[in-house]
Tab-separated table of C-alpha atoms in Angstrom:
chain	number	residue	atom	x	y	z
A	1	MET	CA	24.109	114.077	18.834
A	2	ASP	CA	24.585	117.518	17.320
A	3	ILE	CA	21.838	119.785	16.051
A	4	ARG	CA	22.498	118.897	12.427
A	5	GLU	CA	22.062	115.217	13.129
A	6	LEU	CA	18.940	115.878	15.180
A	7	LYS	CA	17.463	117.972	12.379
A	8	LYS	CA	18.163	115.207	9.906
A	9	LEU	CA	16.525	112.689	12.207
A	10	GLU	CA	13.496	114.921	12.715
A	11	ASN	CA	13.131	115.367	8.991
A	12	LYS	CA	13.428	111.657	8.435
A	13	ARG	CA	10.722	111.046	11.061
A	14	LYS	CA	8.452	113.534	9.343
A	15	MET	CA	8.945	111.867	5.958
A	16	ASN	CA	8.389	108.418	7.451
A	17	LYS	CA	5.159	109.630	8.993
A	18	GLY	CA	4.052	110.905	5.589
A	19	TYR	CA	4.930	107.594	3.946
A	20	MET	CA	3.073	105.736	6.698
A	21	TRP	CA	-0.085	107.789	6.037
A	22	ALA	CA	0.232	107.132	2.313
A	23	LEU	CA	0.596	103.394	2.966
A	24	PHE	CA	-2.508	103.390	5.208
A	25	CYS	CA	-4.285	105.065	2.337
A	26	ALA	CA	-3.189	102.325	-0.073
A	27	ILE	CA	-4.369	99.511	2.206
A	28	LEU	CA	-7.759	101.067	3.004
A	29	TRP	CA	-8.301	102.043	-0.610
A	30	GLY	CA	-7.575	98.450	-1.630
A	31	ILE	CA	-10.091	97.121	0.898
A	32	TRP	CA	-12.713	99.582	-0.404
A	33	TYR	CA	-13.011	97.608	-3.657
A	34	ILE	CA	-14.644	94.769	-1.657
A	35	PRO	CA	-17.763	96.750	-0.595
A	36	GLY	CA	-17.447	98.645	-3.902
A	37	THR	CA	-18.036	95.353	-5.723
A	38	ILE	CA	-20.524	93.729	-3.337
A	39	ILE	CA	-22.850	96.747	-3.315
A	40	TRP	CA	-23.898	96.077	-6.943
A	41	ALA	CA	-25.441	92.762	-5.868
A	42	VAL	CA	-27.196	94.215	-2.812
A	43	PRO	CA	-30.867	95.311	-2.835
A	44	PRO	CA	-32.094	97.720	-4.105
A	45	PHE	CA	-29.121	98.321	-6.431
A	46	ASP	CA	-29.464	94.889	-8.072
A	47	SER	CA	-33.182	95.337	-8.837
A	48	MET	CA	-32.588	98.975	-9.829
A	49	TRP	CA	-30.200	97.782	-12.547
A	50	VAL	CA	-32.708	95.216	-13.814
A	51	ALA	CA	-35.534	97.788	-13.871
A	52	ILE	CA	-33.550	100.466	-15.737
A	53	ASP	CA	-32.071	97.849	-18.094
A	54	ALA	CA	-35.621	96.976	-19.161
A	55	THR	CA	-36.474	100.586	-20.057
A	56	HIS	CA	-33.202	102.290	-20.987
A	57	GLY	CA	-30.740	99.485	-21.690
A	58	GLY	CA	-27.835	97.971	-19.787
A	59	SER	CA	-25.301	100.789	-20.261
A	60	MET	CA	-27.570	103.498	-18.884
A	61	ALA	CA	-28.613	101.145	-16.081
A	62	THR	CA	-24.956	100.738	-15.062
A	63	ILE	CA	-24.353	104.506	-15.157
A	64	ALA	CA	-27.510	105.321	-13.160
A	65	VAL	CA	-26.717	102.665	-10.518
A	66	ALA	CA	-23.078	103.846	-10.383
A	67	LEU	CA	-24.342	107.386	-9.746
A	68	LEU	CA	-26.643	106.327	-6.903
A	69	ILE	CA	-23.936	104.148	-5.325
A	70	SER	CA	-21.408	107.018	-5.595
A	71	ALA	CA	-23.915	109.372	-3.975
A	72	PHE	CA	-24.440	107.023	-1.021
A	73	ASN	CA	-20.709	106.347	-0.839
A	74	ALA	CA	-20.161	110.105	-0.425
A	75	LEU	CA	-22.764	110.251	2.376
A	76	THR	CA	-21.237	107.376	4.359
A	77	VAL	CA	-17.764	108.846	3.863
A	78	ILE	CA	-19.046	112.128	5.364
A	79	ALA	CA	-20.478	110.178	8.331
A	80	ALA	CA	-17.124	108.444	8.891
A	81	LEU	CA	-15.243	111.739	8.595
A	82	LEU	CA	-17.569	113.539	11.007
A	83	ILE	CA	-16.890	110.828	13.600
A	84	TRP	CA	-13.150	111.247	12.950
A	85	ASN	CA	-13.290	115.040	13.296
A	86	GLY	CA	-15.484	114.771	16.380
A	87	TYR	CA	-12.905	112.468	17.948
A	88	LEU	CA	-10.142	114.955	17.138
A	89	GLY	CA	-12.254	117.881	18.388
A	90	LYS	CA	-12.079	119.672	15.038
A	91	PHE	CA	-15.678	120.791	14.495
A	92	GLY	CA	-14.695	124.354	15.413
A	93	GLU	CA	-11.897	124.315	12.852
A	94	MET	CA	-14.278	122.867	10.276
A	95	LYS	CA	-16.714	125.738	10.775
A	96	ARG	CA	-13.889	128.276	10.558
A	97	THR	CA	-12.504	126.692	7.385
A	98	LEU	CA	-15.911	126.377	5.687
A	99	LYS	CA	-16.501	130.094	6.227
A	100	GLU	CA	-13.274	130.948	4.399
A	101	PHE	CA	-14.646	130.028	1.014
A	102	HIS	CA	-12.629	132.313	-1.217
A	103	PRO	CA	-9.090	131.590	-0.062
A	104	CYS	CA	-9.603	128.078	1.164
A	105	SER	CA	-12.802	126.058	0.834
A	106	LYS	CA	-13.150	126.773	-2.884
A	107	TRP	CA	-10.114	124.578	-3.503
A	108	PHE	CA	-11.787	121.687	-1.722
A	109	PHE	CA	-15.047	122.202	-3.589
A	110	LEU	CA	-13.079	122.302	-6.844
A	111	ALA	CA	-11.237	119.131	-5.772
A	112	SER	CA	-14.602	117.530	-5.070
A	113	ILE	CA	-15.667	117.993	-8.705
A	114	PHE	CA	-12.614	116.137	-9.989
A	115	GLY	CA	-12.489	113.593	-7.183
A	116	GLY	CA	-16.240	112.954	-7.104
A	117	PRO	CA	-18.313	112.944	-10.300
A	118	ILE	CA	-15.179	112.397	-12.375
A	119	ALA	CA	-12.925	110.034	-10.386
A	120	ILE	CA	-15.199	108.119	-8.007
A	121	LEU	CA	-18.168	107.928	-10.369
A	122	GLY	CA	-15.732	106.932	-13.133
A	123	SER	CA	-14.341	104.241	-10.886
A	124	PHE	CA	-17.804	102.859	-10.104
A	125	ILE	CA	-18.603	102.945	-13.836
A	126	ALA	CA	-15.404	100.936	-14.473
A	127	ILE	CA	-16.397	98.469	-11.720
A	128	GLY	CA	-19.908	98.173	-13.146
A	129	PHE	CA	-18.863	97.687	-16.768
A	130	ILE	CA	-15.661	95.696	-16.390
A	131	GLY	CA	-14.930	94.777	-12.779
A	132	ALA	CA	-13.201	95.918	-9.593
A	133	GLY	CA	-9.807	94.486	-10.535
A	134	PHE	CA	-9.791	96.541	-13.707
A	135	ALA	CA	-11.145	99.661	-12.010
A	136	ALA	CA	-8.418	99.427	-9.375
A	137	VAL	CA	-5.545	99.234	-11.807
A	138	ALA	CA	-7.022	101.567	-14.412
A	139	ALA	CA	-6.434	104.561	-12.159
A	140	LEU	CA	-2.807	103.679	-11.490
A	141	LEU	CA	-1.585	106.425	-13.793
A	142	TYR	CA	-3.019	109.169	-11.654
A	143	PRO	CA	0.235	110.023	-9.791
A	144	VAL	CA	1.858	111.103	-13.058
A	145	ILE	CA	-0.913	113.619	-13.628
A	146	GLY	CA	-0.832	114.731	-9.979
A	147	SER	CA	2.950	115.070	-9.888
A	148	VAL	CA	3.196	117.001	-13.141
A	149	LEU	CA	0.404	119.397	-12.138
A	150	ALA	CA	1.800	119.919	-8.623
A	151	ARG	CA	5.129	120.807	-10.204
A	152	GLN	CA	3.574	123.114	-12.796
A	153	TRP	CA	1.087	124.839	-10.491
A	154	TYR	CA	3.116	125.387	-7.379
A	155	GLY	CA	6.623	124.223	-8.104
A	156	GLU	CA	6.601	121.130	-5.939
A	157	GLN	CA	10.072	119.624	-5.894
A	158	ILE	CA	10.247	116.028	-7.008
A	159	SER	CA	13.670	114.400	-6.802
A	160	LYS	CA	15.086	112.213	-9.556
A	161	ARG	CA	14.754	109.230	-7.284
A	162	ALA	CA	11.103	109.987	-6.546
A	163	TRP	CA	10.478	110.272	-10.292
A	164	MET	CA	12.226	106.945	-10.798
A	165	GLY	CA	9.992	105.311	-8.179
A	166	ILE	CA	6.885	106.842	-9.726
A	167	LEU	CA	7.943	105.583	-13.164
A	168	VAL	CA	8.526	102.026	-11.931
A	169	ILE	CA	5.088	102.060	-10.265
A	170	ILE	CA	3.536	103.284	-13.503
A	171	VAL	CA	5.243	100.568	-15.548
A	172	GLY	CA	3.874	98.084	-13.007
A	173	GLY	CA	0.411	99.602	-13.336
A	174	LEU	CA	0.561	99.466	-17.120
A	175	THR	CA	1.635	95.825	-17.024
A	176	ILE	CA	-1.480	95.017	-15.028
A	177	PHE	CA	-3.695	97.237	-17.202
A	178	VAL	CA	-2.454	96.166	-20.618
A	179	GLY	CA	-2.539	92.485	-19.602
A	180	GLY	CA	-6.240	92.771	-18.779
A	181	ALA	CA	-7.020	94.791	-21.882
A	182	ILE	CA	-5.347	92.227	-24.177
A	183	THR	CA	-7.375	89.395	-22.625
A	184	GLU	CA	-10.526	91.402	-23.199
A	185	ILE	CA	-9.665	92.365	-26.771
A	186	THR	CA	-8.867	88.735	-27.648
A	187	SER	CA	-12.172	87.634	-26.160
A	188	GLY	CA	-13.825	90.068	-28.550
A	189	SER	CA	-15.842	92.141	-26.120
A	190	ILE	CA	-14.541	95.556	-25.181
A	191	ASN	CA	-16.534	97.669	-22.754
A	192	TYR	CA	-15.618	101.120	-24.012
A	193	ILE	CA	-17.641	102.946	-21.382
A	194	GLY	CA	-15.820	100.965	-18.694
A	195	TYR	CA	-12.490	102.125	-20.119
A	196	ILE	CA	-13.727	105.714	-20.170
A	197	GLY	CA	-14.673	105.226	-16.499
A	198	GLY	CA	-11.122	104.041	-15.794
A	199	LEU	CA	-9.689	107.068	-17.566
A	200	MET	CA	-12.035	109.375	-15.624
A	201	ALA	CA	-10.701	107.855	-12.394
A	202	ALA	CA	-7.038	108.364	-13.369
A	203	LEU	CA	-7.535	111.959	-14.575
A	204	GLY	CA	-9.929	112.902	-11.787
A	205	TRP	CA	-7.794	111.686	-8.899
A	206	GLY	CA	-4.611	113.153	-10.384
A	207	ILE	CA	-6.159	116.599	-10.835
A	208	GLU	CA	-7.909	116.408	-7.468
A	209	GLY	CA	-4.633	115.726	-5.647
A	210	ALA	CA	-2.919	118.703	-7.212
A	211	ILE	CA	-5.846	121.054	-6.493
A	212	ALA	CA	-6.271	119.757	-2.941
A	213	GLY	CA	-2.552	120.332	-2.371
A	214	LYS	CA	-3.216	124.034	-2.896
A	215	GLY	CA	-6.059	124.105	-0.362
A	216	LEU	CA	-4.006	122.097	2.104
A	217	ASP	CA	-1.370	124.852	2.219
A	218	ILE	CA	-3.640	126.761	4.521
A	219	ALA	CA	-6.142	124.193	5.832
A	220	GLU	CA	-5.926	121.183	8.074
A	221	PRO	CA	-6.158	117.885	6.163
A	222	ASP	CA	-8.854	116.281	8.387
A	223	VAL	CA	-11.067	119.303	7.898
A	224	GLY	CA	-10.193	119.822	4.225
A	225	ILE	CA	-11.142	116.299	3.240
A	226	THR	CA	-14.515	116.574	5.003
A	227	ILE	CA	-15.320	119.778	3.112
A	228	ARG	CA	-14.223	118.040	-0.076
A	229	PHE	CA	-16.790	115.260	0.496
A	230	ILE	CA	-19.548	117.677	1.494
A	231	GLY	CA	-18.920	119.229	-1.939
A	232	GLU	CA	-19.071	115.866	-3.673
A	233	ALA	CA	-22.279	114.775	-1.919
A	234	SER	CA	-23.894	118.128	-2.830
A	235	ILE	CA	-23.029	117.672	-6.518
A	236	TYR	CA	-24.695	114.245	-6.556
A	237	TRP	CA	-27.758	114.959	-4.437
A	238	ILE	CA	-28.495	118.540	-5.510
A	239	ILE	CA	-27.492	118.413	-9.185
A	240	LEU	CA	-26.908	115.010	-10.798
A	241	ILE	CA	-29.524	112.799	-9.131
A	242	PRO	CA	-32.372	115.337	-9.602
A	243	ILE	CA	-31.353	115.688	-13.284
A	244	PHE	CA	-31.457	111.896	-13.729
A	245	ALA	CA	-34.809	111.793	-11.917
A	246	LEU	CA	-36.215	114.569	-14.130
A	247	VAL	CA	-35.363	112.708	-17.323
A	248	GLY	CA	-37.190	109.659	-16.058
A	249	TYR	CA	-34.844	107.477	-14.033
A	250	PRO	CA	-36.321	106.172	-10.749
A	251	MET	CA	-33.475	107.599	-8.641
A	252	PHE	CA	-35.375	108.712	-5.544
A	253	GLU	CA	-37.489	105.557	-5.308
A	254	TYR	CA	-34.383	103.412	-5.138
A	255	ALA	CA	-32.576	105.913	-2.920
A	256	LEU	CA	-35.325	105.453	-0.328
A	257	ALA	CA	-35.192	101.675	-0.761
A	258	ALA	CA	-31.440	101.795	0.000
A	259	PHE	CA	-32.298	102.311	3.662
A	260	ASN	CA	-32.267	98.600	4.427
A	261	PRO	CA	-29.897	96.863	6.872
A	262	LEU	CA	-27.747	94.994	4.336
A	263	SER	CA	-27.284	97.979	2.073
A	264	ILE	CA	-26.488	100.235	5.050
A	265	ILE	CA	-23.836	97.767	6.318
A	266	VAL	CA	-22.108	97.470	2.934
A	267	LEU	CA	-22.300	101.229	2.283
A	268	GLY	CA	-21.071	101.874	5.834
A	269	PHE	CA	-18.091	99.601	5.208
A	270	ALA	CA	-17.401	101.499	1.980
A	271	GLY	CA	-17.668	104.828	3.838
A	272	ILE	CA	-15.286	103.811	6.595
A	273	THR	CA	-12.608	102.394	4.287
A	274	PHE	CA	-12.861	105.195	1.754
A	275	GLY	CA	-13.210	107.995	4.304
A	276	TYR	CA	-10.142	106.972	6.278
A	277	CYS	CA	-8.182	106.172	3.139
A	278	TYR	CA	-8.833	109.734	1.986
A	279	VAL	CA	-7.881	111.197	5.370
A	280	SER	CA	-4.577	109.346	5.115
A	281	TRP	CA	-4.074	110.542	1.534
A	282	TYR	CA	-4.630	114.195	2.430
A	283	LYS	CA	-2.489	113.910	5.574
A	284	SER	CA	0.440	112.565	3.600
A	285	PHE	CA	0.520	115.427	1.058
A	286	PRO	CA	1.830	118.202	3.314
A	287	LEU	CA	4.515	115.878	4.694
A	288	ILE	CA	5.898	114.175	1.618
A	289	GLY	CA	4.329	116.114	-1.231
A	290	VAL	CA	1.576	115.306	-3.681
A	291	GLY	CA	3.870	113.349	-6.024
A	292	ARG	CA	5.223	110.965	-3.399
A	293	GLY	CA	1.899	110.737	-1.535
A	294	GLN	CA	0.179	109.666	-4.725
A	295	GLY	CA	3.057	107.358	-5.706
A	296	ILE	CA	2.845	105.365	-2.472
A	297	GLY	CA	-0.935	105.658	-2.389
A	298	ASN	CA	-0.803	103.921	-5.754
A	299	LEU	CA	0.014	100.665	-3.990
A	300	TYR	CA	-3.763	100.504	-3.571
A	301	GLY	CA	-3.821	98.770	-6.976
A	302	LEU	CA	-1.805	95.875	-5.629
A	303	CYS	CA	-3.693	95.854	-2.297
A	304	ALA	CA	-6.989	95.719	-4.185
A	305	VAL	CA	-5.817	92.725	-6.206
A	306	ILE	CA	-4.702	90.943	-3.003
A	307	PHE	CA	-7.930	91.700	-1.131
A	308	MET	CA	-10.075	90.760	-4.130
A	309	TYR	CA	-8.206	87.438	-4.231
A	310	LEU	CA	-8.547	86.811	-0.483
A	311	PHE	CA	-12.175	87.827	-0.026
A	312	MET	CA	-13.785	87.446	-3.436
A	313	ALA	CA	-11.691	84.547	-4.812
A	314	GLN	CA	-10.820	86.596	-7.903
A	315	VAL	CA	-7.570	84.991	-9.098
A	316	PRO	CA	-5.154	87.504	-10.583
A	317	ALA	CA	-3.502	86.938	-13.963
A	318	TRP	CA	0.302	86.655	-14.217
A	319	THR	CA	0.491	90.171	-15.651
A	320	VAL	CA	-1.163	91.416	-12.477
A	321	LEU	CA	1.426	89.655	-10.334
A	322	VAL	CA	4.367	90.993	-12.365
A	323	GLY	CA	2.872	94.471	-12.400
A	324	GLY	CA	2.129	94.271	-8.677
A	325	ALA	CA	5.739	93.331	-7.950
A	326	LEU	CA	6.902	96.353	-9.964
A	327	CYS	CA	4.539	98.590	-7.970
A	328	VAL	CA	6.077	97.389	-4.700
A	329	LEU	CA	9.591	97.844	-6.080
A	330	GLY	CA	8.790	101.395	-7.197
A	331	SER	CA	7.433	102.269	-3.773
A	332	PHE	CA	10.600	100.998	-2.117
A	333	VAL	CA	12.694	103.087	-4.493
A	334	MET	CA	10.785	106.121	-3.201
A	335	ILE	CA	10.736	105.206	0.470
A	336	SER	CA	14.458	104.426	0.613
A	337	GLU	CA	15.273	107.931	-0.632
A	338	GLU	CA	17.746	109.888	1.475
A	339	THR	CA	15.843	113.028	2.373
A	340	GLY	CA	18.905	114.835	3.723
A	341	ASP	CA	18.358	118.371	4.966
A	342	ALA	CA	15.475	119.174	2.665
A	343	GLU	CA	12.981	120.819	4.946
A	344	SER	CA	10.513	122.044	2.388
A	345	LEU	CA	8.934	120.320	-0.587
A	346	ARG	CA	8.816	123.546	-2.536
A	347	GLY	CA	12.558	124.111	-2.881
A	348	GLU	CA	12.819	127.060	-0.471
B	1	MET	CA	-10.089	138.356	15.307
B	2	ALA	CA	-8.293	135.711	17.310
B	3	GLY	CA	-9.912	132.311	17.235
B	4	LEU	CA	-12.185	133.203	14.370
B	5	ARG	CA	-9.999	132.123	11.464
B	6	PRO	CA	-8.666	128.685	10.556
B	7	ILE	CA	-5.584	127.784	12.563
B	8	LYS	CA	-3.125	127.849	9.675
B	9	PHE	CA	-4.411	131.304	8.610
B	10	ARG	CA	-3.765	132.632	12.088
B	11	LEU	CA	-0.344	130.995	12.208
B	12	LEU	CA	0.658	132.677	8.958
B	13	GLU	CA	-0.775	135.931	10.252
B	14	LEU	CA	1.441	135.732	13.330
B	15	PHE	CA	4.470	135.369	11.082
B	16	THR	CA	3.555	138.257	8.781
B	17	ASP	CA	5.499	140.629	11.044
B	18	GLU	CA	8.508	139.031	9.268
B	19	LYS	CA	10.194	138.508	12.607
B	20	GLU	CA	11.653	135.219	13.706
B	21	HIS	CA	9.565	133.248	16.186
B	22	TRP	CA	10.302	130.088	18.144
B	23	ASN	CA	7.719	127.404	17.553
B	24	ASN	CA	7.102	126.860	21.269
B	25	GLU	CA	6.256	130.547	21.767
B	26	ILE	CA	3.827	130.548	18.871
B	27	VAL	CA	2.271	127.290	20.104
B	28	THR	CA	1.749	128.735	23.589
B	29	GLN	CA	0.096	131.861	22.167
B	30	MET	CA	-2.143	129.812	19.867
B	31	GLN	CA	-3.139	127.470	22.694
B	32	LYS	CA	-4.414	130.476	24.625
B	33	GLU	CA	-6.204	132.066	21.666
B	34	TYR	CA	-7.930	128.882	20.557
B	35	ASN	CA	-8.397	127.438	24.015
B	36	MET	CA	-6.490	124.296	23.066
B	37	ASN	CA	-4.670	123.726	26.302
B	38	SER	CA	-4.283	119.952	26.236
B	39	ASN	CA	-1.108	118.204	25.104
B	40	PHE	CA	-3.057	117.048	22.050
B	41	GLY	CA	-3.938	120.657	21.242
B	42	ARG	CA	-0.300	121.669	21.667
B	43	ASP	CA	0.977	118.926	19.345
B	44	SER	CA	-1.778	119.574	16.842
B	45	ILE	CA	-0.816	123.271	16.554
B	46	ASN	CA	2.874	122.388	16.327
B	47	PHE	CA	2.040	119.927	13.582
B	48	ASP	CA	0.297	122.698	11.645
B	49	ILE	CA	3.502	124.740	11.910
B	50	LEU	CA	5.466	121.733	10.617
B	51	GLU	CA	3.067	121.438	7.681
B	52	LEU	CA	3.461	125.125	6.873
B	53	ALA	CA	7.254	124.671	6.893
B	54	SER	CA	6.986	121.517	4.840
B	55	GLY	CA	4.850	123.410	2.334
B	56	GLY	CA	7.540	126.077	2.029
B	57	MET	CA	5.625	128.893	3.741
B	58	LEU	CA	7.847	129.043	6.800
B	59	LYS	CA	11.518	128.228	7.072
B	60	SER	CA	13.590	127.312	10.068
B	61	VAL	CA	16.465	129.724	10.644
B	62	GLU	CA	17.714	128.363	13.949
B	63	SER	CA	17.265	125.216	15.996
B	64	LYS	CA	18.106	124.181	19.523
B	65	VAL	CA	17.490	121.233	21.773
B	66	ASP	CA	14.774	121.813	24.361
B	67	GLU	CA	16.980	121.254	27.426
B	68	ASP	CA	14.605	122.930	29.892
B	69	GLY	CA	11.422	121.258	28.702
B	70	VAL	CA	9.721	124.519	27.629
B	71	TYR	CA	7.941	122.518	24.952
B	72	LYS	CA	9.034	118.893	25.270
B	73	LYS	CA	12.290	117.934	26.917
B	74	GLY	CA	14.862	116.630	24.437
B	75	PHE	CA	12.910	117.763	21.369
B	76	LEU	CA	14.198	120.166	18.760
B	77	LEU	CA	12.844	123.688	18.893
B	78	HIS	CA	12.807	125.725	15.695
B	79	LYS	CA	12.887	129.423	15.068
B	80	TYR	CA	10.821	130.102	11.960
B	81	VAL	CA	10.434	133.037	9.634
B	82	ILE	CA	7.895	133.515	6.839
B	83	THR	CA	9.152	132.897	3.276
B	84	ASP	CA	8.258	134.845	0.137
B	85	PHE	CA	5.954	131.999	-0.844
B	86	GLY	CA	4.405	132.192	2.616
B	87	LYS	CA	3.739	135.891	2.049
B	88	VAL	CA	2.015	135.127	-1.241
B	89	ARG	CA	-0.168	132.459	0.375
B	90	SER	CA	-0.927	134.831	3.247
B	91	SER	CA	-2.147	137.422	0.778
B	92	ASP	CA	-4.224	134.729	-0.960
B	93	ALA	CA	-5.745	133.957	2.395
B	94	CYS	CA	-6.870	137.613	2.576
B	95	LEU	CA	-4.623	138.344	5.495
B	96	GLU	CA	-3.795	141.955	5.880
B	97	TYR	CA	-0.189	141.840	4.948
B	98	VAL	CA	1.824	144.856	6.048
């Protein structure tokens, strides 16, 4: 085999590795909706909702519980990521990267704002108001935002074929989304705040991916994602939860009550699935680009529907099945792309 | 300075001389500086170089098969040079760019 062939093969291997990471992300992300749904029915979050509903109404109860769940989710993700980094021996690199705030860490802290209080909190709000199935598919548009921003901000090259795959996935996502929305509109009850939560998730994750891509130029993904979650946890525990507590919500009382075995198990499960899904997401970006990484990662919508069916007996509607099939098709359009000699994703 | 900055920063710094460097030579130097002498450490550093190339900060100008096993027998070795984009990102990373 000549050098040219070997180079092609090496490039192909690299792309495949990136796609594999993105697929891991999709599967783990899909599984995450199981603990993400169960946690609402676990003490103290169930009684917290009832208590706040009595004083402030159901909508505020859902938002306050979503905030506390998101805050714990961030903590368990950090625990999972610290184990991961310890296993890889990357604590030294983490310290070095954290110190480099101006050129490096600031991007992860910025990503944590969009990924945390906007995307993840939005997603929990969507789960709380409408349901996990909806929350999962509502964010399916995020790769469009991520791809467009990555192209605008740092000229990431996205081939026509990759665009085509992304578009098919989006059409699939919209089929799932619109199908659910029509059912809800015809039933006469529309949870506007839930839809806003879904929109927050789509915008937040799209923007986060593009910003994180910038930080990942010069940081290792395993380390970058941990810093990103340290940022998110800080926003919840240092800013948002104290503000909610100050205006009269019993945040800290229920936070303390969350230290019970059942809640810890469910939150731990959420932390493991979400933490490793995020590691896979960030690891795929430098290899296949933000656009493709997010496009394949988008299969999480379909995975979530499958896992929700298998473990929670939530039967999907036909629109979900058609949309899911389109999502798979779109991903195959992207994966089957001939990468040729393209060594860089930035068109060098 | 060595060992005190994130690995990708240091990698870019090593390339800011604008000379061409073989990946295996850079990996060996980094392994010493960061005390990452295991095979895992070696592959991890090489992977960071791959990511920098994938991100358009380095580009491969020459390749050869590792016949003698200086890095890994049968693998492709690459000679990289920093790109203009790499220089910009190096400056962003507050590296002293000469």
